[in-house]
GROMACS .gro file of C-alpha atoms in nm:
model
  302
    1MET     CA    1  -2.030  -2.794   2.079
    2PHE     CA    2  -1.854  -2.820   2.461
    3ARG     CA    3  -1.557  -3.009   2.222
    4ILE     CA    4  -1.561  -2.718   1.976
    5LEU     CA    5  -1.535  -2.428   2.240
    6ALA     CA    6  -1.292  -2.595   2.414
    7GLU     CA    7  -1.067  -2.601   2.120
    8ARG     CA    8  -1.131  -2.246   2.040
    9LEU     CA    9  -1.026  -2.113   2.396
   10LYS     CA   10  -0.711  -2.331   2.308
   11GLN     CA   11  -0.629  -2.210   2.016
   12GLY     CA   12  -0.699  -1.867   2.171
   13SER     CA   13  -0.670  -1.533   1.983
   14ARG     CA   14  -0.577  -1.553   1.616
   15THR     CA   15  -0.554  -1.154   1.524
   16LEU     CA   16  -0.205  -1.084   1.539
   17ASP     CA   17  -0.020  -0.796   1.779
   18TRP     CA   18   0.064  -0.621   1.494
   19PRO     CA   19   0.245  -0.338   1.533
   20ARG     CA   20   0.354  -0.427   1.898
   21LYS     CA   21   0.502  -0.738   1.722
   22GLU     CA   22   0.631  -0.735   1.369
   23PRO     CA   23   0.406  -1.020   1.134
   24ALA     CA   24   0.572  -1.334   0.983
   25LEU     CA   25   0.665  -1.265   0.615
   26SER     CA   26   0.677  -1.559   0.381
   27PRO     CA   27   1.054  -1.650   0.303
   28ARG     CA   28   0.987  -1.545  -0.036
   29TYR     CA   29   0.829  -1.186   0.046
   30ARG     CA   30   1.008  -0.924  -0.166
   31GLY     CA   31   0.998  -0.591   0.057
   32ARG     CA   32   1.109  -0.210  -0.037
   33PRO     CA   33   1.434  -0.275  -0.260
   34GLU     CA   34   1.764  -0.143  -0.174
   35LEU     CA   35   1.987  -0.038  -0.484
   36ALA     CA   36   2.413   0.042  -0.420
   37ASP     CA   37   2.571   0.247  -0.618
   38THR     CA   38   2.822   0.093  -0.847
   39ALA     CA   39   2.943   0.113  -1.182
   40CYS     CA   40   2.740  -0.055  -1.452
   41GLY     CA   41   2.897   0.077  -1.762
   42ASP     CA   42   2.752  -0.063  -2.022
   43CYS     CA   43   2.561  -0.353  -1.882
   44ARG     CA   44   2.174  -0.336  -1.945
   45ALA     CA   45   2.114  -0.700  -1.803
   46CYS     CA   46   1.852  -0.535  -1.525
   47TYR     CA   47   1.676  -0.360  -1.786
   48ALA     CA   48   1.620  -0.615  -1.980
   49ALA     CA   49   1.457  -0.847  -1.739
   50CYS     CA   50   1.223  -0.595  -1.594
   51PRO     CA   51   0.870  -0.685  -1.715
   52ALA     CA   52   0.731  -0.386  -1.585
   53GLY     CA   53   1.018  -0.125  -1.740
   54ALA     CA   54   1.065  -0.002  -1.397
   55LEU     CA   55   1.431   0.119  -1.421
   56PHE     CA   56   1.544   0.452  -1.515
   57THR     CA   57   1.870   0.551  -1.656
   58ARG     CA   58   1.976   0.876  -1.362
   59ALA     CA   59   2.065   1.209  -1.577
   60ASP     CA   60   2.333   1.249  -1.370
   61ALA     CA   61   2.507   0.947  -1.425
   62PRO     CA   62   2.415   0.713  -1.712
   63GLY     CA   63   2.676   0.438  -1.630
   64ARG     CA   64   2.533   0.354  -1.252
   65THR     CA   65   2.294   0.225  -1.068
   66PRO     CA   66   1.955   0.309  -1.225
   67LEU     CA   67   1.663   0.476  -1.061
   68LEU     CA   68   1.383   0.226  -0.952
   69ASP     CA   69   1.040   0.319  -0.999
   70MET     CA   70   0.778   0.139  -0.741
   71ALA     CA   71   0.502   0.248  -0.894
   72ARG     CA   72   0.585   0.012  -1.227
   73CYS     CA   73   0.777  -0.226  -1.022
   74ILE     CA   74   0.602  -0.558  -0.939
   75PHE     CA   75   0.836  -0.698  -0.715
   76CYS     CA   76   0.897  -1.004  -0.884
   77GLY     CA   77   1.326  -0.965  -0.821
   78ALA     CA   78   1.435  -1.074  -1.167
   79CYS     CA   79   1.657  -0.727  -1.166
   80ALA     CA   80   1.843  -0.848  -0.885
   81GLU     CA   81   1.852  -1.196  -1.043
   82VAL     CA   82   2.050  -1.057  -1.343
   83CYS     CA   83   2.274  -0.812  -1.158
   84PRO     CA   84   2.625  -0.935  -1.173
   85GLU     CA   85   2.716  -0.664  -0.948
   86GLY     CA   86   2.477  -0.764  -0.671
   87ALA     CA   87   2.355  -0.408  -0.669
   88ILE     CA   88   1.975  -0.444  -0.614
   89ARG     CA   89   1.817  -0.615  -0.382
   90PHE     CA   90   1.479  -0.667  -0.187
   91SER     CA   91   1.480  -0.608   0.147
   92ARG     CA   92   1.180  -0.736   0.354
   93ASP     CA   93   1.062  -0.400   0.442
   94TYR     CA   94   0.662  -0.401   0.375
   95ARG     CA   95   0.661  -0.062   0.444
   96VAL     CA   96   0.643   0.070   0.090
   97ALA     CA   97   0.379   0.350   0.141
   98ALA     CA   98   0.500   0.704   0.007
   99ALA     CA   99   0.307   1.031   0.024
  100SER     CA  100   0.369   1.077  -0.310
  101ARG     CA  101   0.480   0.949  -0.645
  102GLU     CA  102   0.810   1.080  -0.635
  103GLY     CA  103   0.840   0.886  -0.352
  104LEU     CA  104   0.789   0.598  -0.517
  105LEU     CA  105   1.134   0.639  -0.709
  106VAL     CA  106   1.467   0.434  -0.520
  107GLY     CA  107   1.812   0.481  -0.621
  108PRO     CA  108   2.084   0.384  -0.492
  109ARG     CA  109   2.151   0.493  -0.109
  110ALA     CA  110   2.485   0.688  -0.155
  111ALA     CA  111   2.295   0.932  -0.351
  112GLY     CA  112   2.063   1.033  -0.091
  113GLY     CA  113   1.719   1.229  -0.059
  114GLU     CA  114   1.402   1.015  -0.085
  115GLY     CA  115   1.374   1.044  -0.447
  116ALA     CA  116   1.703   0.945  -0.509
  117GLY     CA  117   1.697   0.649  -0.286
  118GLY     CA  118   1.863   0.729   0.002
  119ALA     CA  119   1.646   0.668   0.327
  120PRO     CA  120   1.288   0.644   0.240
  121ALA     CA  121   1.073   0.944   0.385
  122ASP     CA  122   0.816   0.855   0.627
  123PRO     CA  123   0.451   0.947   0.491
  124ALA     CA  124   0.287   0.937   0.828
  125ALA     CA  125   0.563   1.237   0.900
  126LEU     CA  126   0.424   1.391   0.591
  127MET     CA  127   0.091   1.367   0.643
  128GLY     CA  128   0.140   1.526   0.992
  129ASP     CA  129  -0.235   1.685   1.149
  130ARG     CA  130  -0.351   1.653   0.751
  131PHE     CA  131  -0.577   1.384   0.826
  132ARG     CA  132  -0.572   1.331   1.180
  133LEU     CA  133  -1.014   1.383   1.199
  134PHE     CA  134  -1.004   1.033   1.114
  135ARG     CA  135  -0.785   0.874   1.352
  136ARG     CA  136  -1.020   0.691   1.572
  137SER     CA  137  -1.335   0.653   1.314
  138LEU     CA  138  -1.257   0.585   0.929
  139LYS     CA  139  -1.508   0.447   0.670
  140LEU     CA  140  -1.360   0.318   0.333
  141ARG     CA  141  -1.531   0.303   0.002
  142GLU     CA  142  -1.342   0.041  -0.209
  143VAL     CA  143  -1.342   0.092  -0.599
  144SER     CA  144  -1.182  -0.187  -0.845
  145ALA     CA  145  -1.108   0.040  -1.166
  146GLY     CA  146  -1.095  -0.296  -1.369
  147GLY     CA  147  -0.838  -0.479  -1.151
  148CYS     CA  148  -0.770  -0.845  -1.133
  149ASN     CA  149  -0.898  -0.895  -0.827
  150ALA     CA  150  -0.539  -0.966  -0.656
  151CYS     CA  151  -0.490  -0.625  -0.453
  152GLU     CA  152  -0.866  -0.665  -0.441
  153ALA     CA  153  -0.844  -0.995  -0.215
  154ASP     CA  154  -0.577  -0.832  -0.014
  155THR     CA  155  -0.796  -0.551   0.048
  156ASN     CA  156  -1.061  -0.746   0.179
  157VAL     CA  157  -0.832  -0.978   0.309
  158LEU     CA  158  -0.791  -0.726   0.625
  159GLY     CA  159  -1.163  -0.730   0.748
  160THR     CA  160  -1.069  -1.129   0.880
  161LEU     CA  161  -0.984  -1.183   1.216
  162VAL     CA  162  -0.587  -1.222   1.148
  163TYR     CA  163  -0.577  -0.800   1.056
  164ASP     CA  164  -0.930  -0.705   1.244
  165LEU     CA  165  -0.926  -0.373   1.047
  166GLY     CA  166  -1.203  -0.293   1.270
  167ARG     CA  167  -0.989  -0.274   1.630
  168PHE     CA  168  -0.826   0.079   1.431
  169GLY     CA  169  -1.139   0.223   1.369
  170ILE     CA  170  -1.127   0.122   1.027
  171GLU     CA  171  -1.427  -0.013   0.804
  172PHE     CA  172  -1.528  -0.065   0.490
  173THR     CA  173  -1.876   0.039   0.352
  174ALA     CA  174  -2.125   0.001   0.080
  175SER     CA  175  -2.215   0.334  -0.006
  176PRO     CA  176  -1.961   0.587  -0.065
  177ARG     CA  177  -2.233   0.883   0.056
  178HIS     CA  178  -2.120   0.716   0.423
  179ALA     CA  179  -1.760   0.677   0.357
  180ASP     CA  180  -1.440   0.904   0.458
  181GLY     CA  181  -1.288   0.816   0.150
  182LEU     CA  182  -1.161   0.616  -0.116
  183VAL     CA  183  -0.966   0.337  -0.216
  184VAL     CA  184  -0.878   0.254  -0.526
  185THR     CA  185  -0.724  -0.053  -0.744
  186GLY     CA  186  -0.693  -0.127  -1.087
  187PRO     CA  187  -0.573   0.039  -1.389
  188VAL     CA  188  -0.888   0.305  -1.443
  189THR     CA  189  -0.988   0.161  -1.751
  190ARG     CA  190  -1.251   0.392  -2.000
  191ASN     CA  191  -1.573   0.177  -1.849
  192MET     CA  192  -1.479   0.233  -1.530
  193CYS     CA  193  -1.374   0.638  -1.573
  194ALA     CA  194  -1.744   0.802  -1.506
  195ALA     CA  195  -1.824   0.556  -1.235
  196LEU     CA  196  -1.493   0.621  -1.037
  197VAL     CA  197  -1.533   0.980  -1.070
  198ASP     CA  198  -1.904   0.956  -0.966
  199THR     CA  199  -1.805   0.765  -0.671
  200TRP     CA  200  -1.584   1.024  -0.582
  201ALA     CA  201  -1.814   1.304  -0.599
  202ALA     CA  202  -2.053   1.125  -0.384
  203VAL     CA  203  -1.828   1.072  -0.121
  204PRO     CA  204  -1.823   1.381   0.184
  205ARG     CA  205  -1.562   1.640   0.210
  206PRO     CA  206  -1.327   1.654   0.386
  207ARG     CA  207  -1.189   1.312   0.209
  208LEU     CA  208  -0.919   1.101   0.114
  209LEU     CA  209  -0.769   0.922  -0.175
  210VAL     CA  210  -0.553   0.568  -0.109
  211ALA     CA  211  -0.416   0.442  -0.476
  212VAL     CA  212  -0.308   0.039  -0.405
  213GLY     CA  213  -0.095  -0.144  -0.623
  214ALA     CA  214   0.059  -0.097  -0.917
  215CYS     CA  215  -0.208  -0.067  -1.171
  216ALA     CA  216  -0.373   0.194  -0.931
  217ILE     CA  217  -0.072   0.403  -0.936
  218SER     CA  218   0.107   0.364  -1.246
  219GLY     CA  219  -0.160   0.132  -1.464
  220GLY     CA  220   0.114  -0.140  -1.376
  221LEU     CA  221   0.176  -0.413  -1.687
  222PHE     CA  222  -0.133  -0.247  -1.860
  223ARG     CA  223  -0.025   0.054  -1.874
  224GLU     CA  224  -0.002   0.102  -2.274
  225ALA     CA  225  -0.328  -0.064  -2.360
  226PRO     CA  226  -0.536   0.150  -2.494
  227GLU     CA  227  -0.832   0.093  -2.287
  228CYS     CA  228  -0.584   0.188  -1.990
  229LEU     CA  229  -0.592   0.516  -1.852
  230GLY     CA  230  -0.275   0.493  -1.681
  231GLY     CA  231  -0.364   0.523  -1.282
  232LEU     CA  232  -0.380   0.785  -1.091
  233GLY     CA  233  -0.081   0.887  -1.034
  234GLY     CA  234   0.057   0.801  -1.415
  235THR     CA  235   0.255   1.049  -1.621
  236ALA     CA  236   0.197   1.121  -1.949
  237GLY     CA  237   0.470   0.812  -2.033
  238ASP     CA  238   0.225   0.590  -1.898
  239THR     CA  239  -0.109   0.607  -2.040
  240GLY     CA  240  -0.215   0.411  -2.352
  241PRO     CA  241  -0.239   0.586  -2.686
  242GLY     CA  242  -0.524   0.858  -2.692
  243ALA     CA  243  -0.534   0.818  -2.262
  244PRO     CA  244  -0.455   1.170  -2.175
  245ALA     CA  245  -0.743   1.301  -2.270
  246VAL     CA  246  -0.994   1.065  -2.080
  247ALA     CA  247  -0.731   1.074  -1.763
  248ASP     CA  248  -0.729   1.478  -1.773
  249THR     CA  249  -1.078   1.417  -1.615
  250LEU     CA  250  -0.995   1.228  -1.309
  251THR     CA  251  -0.743   1.512  -1.281
  252GLU     CA  252  -1.022   1.762  -1.298
  253ALA     CA  253  -1.233   1.578  -1.076
  254GLY     CA  254  -0.953   1.592  -0.799
  255LEU     CA  255  -0.860   1.182  -0.792
  256THR     CA  256  -0.520   1.276  -0.681
  257PRO     CA  257  -0.407   1.030  -0.418
  258ASP     CA  258  -0.314   1.143  -0.085
  259ILE     CA  259  -0.092   0.780  -0.017
  260TYR     CA  260   0.048   0.580  -0.269
  261VAL     CA  261   0.082   0.185  -0.201
  262PRO     CA  262   0.295   0.002  -0.456
  263GLY     CA  263   0.309  -0.367  -0.484
  264CYS     CA  264   0.132  -0.598  -0.735
  265PRO     CA  265  -0.059  -0.668  -0.545
  266PRO     CA  266   0.075  -0.490  -0.192
  267ASN     CA  267   0.147  -0.739   0.098
  268PRO     CA  268  -0.193  -0.679   0.349
  269TRP     CA  269   0.033  -0.534   0.600
  270SER     CA  270   0.175  -0.261   0.339
  271ILE     CA  271  -0.215  -0.150   0.281
  272LEU     CA  272  -0.264  -0.163   0.673
  273ALA     CA  273   0.047   0.024   0.707
  274GLY     CA  274  -0.010   0.281   0.440
  275ILE     CA  275  -0.362   0.356   0.590
  276LEU     CA  276  -0.280   0.419   0.897
  277ALA     CA  277   0.057   0.663   0.749
  278LEU     CA  278  -0.205   0.840   0.599
  279ARG     CA  279  -0.357   0.908   0.937
  280GLY     CA  280  -0.011   1.044   1.052
  281GLU     CA  281   0.054   0.714   1.235
  282GLY     CA  282   0.383   0.581   1.175
  283ARG     CA  283   0.445   0.311   1.429
  284PRO     CA  284   0.047   0.343   1.587
  285LEU     CA  285   0.020   0.169   1.965
  286ILE     CA  286  -0.313  -0.006   2.091
  287PRO     CA  287  -0.309   0.161   2.444
  288ASP     CA  288  -0.263  -0.099   2.694
  289TRP     CA  289  -0.578  -0.238   2.920
  290THR     CA  290  -0.630  -0.453   3.172
  291LEU     CA  291  -0.955  -0.680   3.239
  292SER     CA  292  -1.097  -0.761   3.549
  293VAL     CA  293  -1.228  -1.100   3.513
  294GLY     CA  294  -1.268  -1.245   3.884
  295PRO     CA  295  -1.175  -1.127   4.250
  296GLY     CA  296  -0.782  -1.123   4.218
  297GLN     CA  297  -0.768  -1.202   3.810
  298THR     CA  298  -0.704  -0.983   3.588
  299ILE     CA  299  -0.568  -1.027   3.223
  300VAL     CA  300  -0.361  -0.720   3.113
  301ARG     CA  301  -0.215  -0.646   2.777
  302GLY     CA  302   0.114  -0.502   2.729
   0.00000   0.00000   0.00000
């Protein structure tokens, strides 16, 4: 017993000191894509390599670097590997959330503007004080709308001591009636449509909606499946045959995300940064504190 306690004291805190310190990401991690404006000519290698159909030709520059839609991108890096010009690369930036569907479009930096791929717009700045009400306490209900459990796992892991979601005043609840908003994962299947609409209706106002993962935003790799509705932020091209009529039900119910967290699945830090951005916290700081543990002995954080 005492040996176990001594070992725990020796190990110290396991909670990562984020956002004070940037997290250590895997060397294989691929974050926000960065594109350089180059003349591609007739080369279509990246289009052919992308399994998600996430690349689009720019109407104003058909022979140059395409646009990359993070809503569809699964961050596999296949496009970057086959590009002979090295025009596509994936950075280490895990802050990939956007406040709009258009904000997920990434293009060459030379084009400028968020949608055209310039410096990405800060979703926290776009949110402003809209959801500041939830800055100290935010209760969320998660709905897996046909997900594969990858996004769900990376969302659930936020409750572990490594991330310690509770220190930000955020918790997941068991009932939508106790929640301030929904976190939706999965491509939204027909079978889950009614359940999702009913859950959203049970959340009291004011409320917020978070779409986590490529599937929840655009349907991801399943967007053309007949049972998939193309996610919450899908377009007409994202939905399967016959799905638009059912997808209208989601729109009529007001299921339009307030924040989009792309990825397949998104890194837990991306999800956490996105939720905090929703509250208008770009780079939140935890207040410094001093704890007196005895005469002349203090523990200072900061």
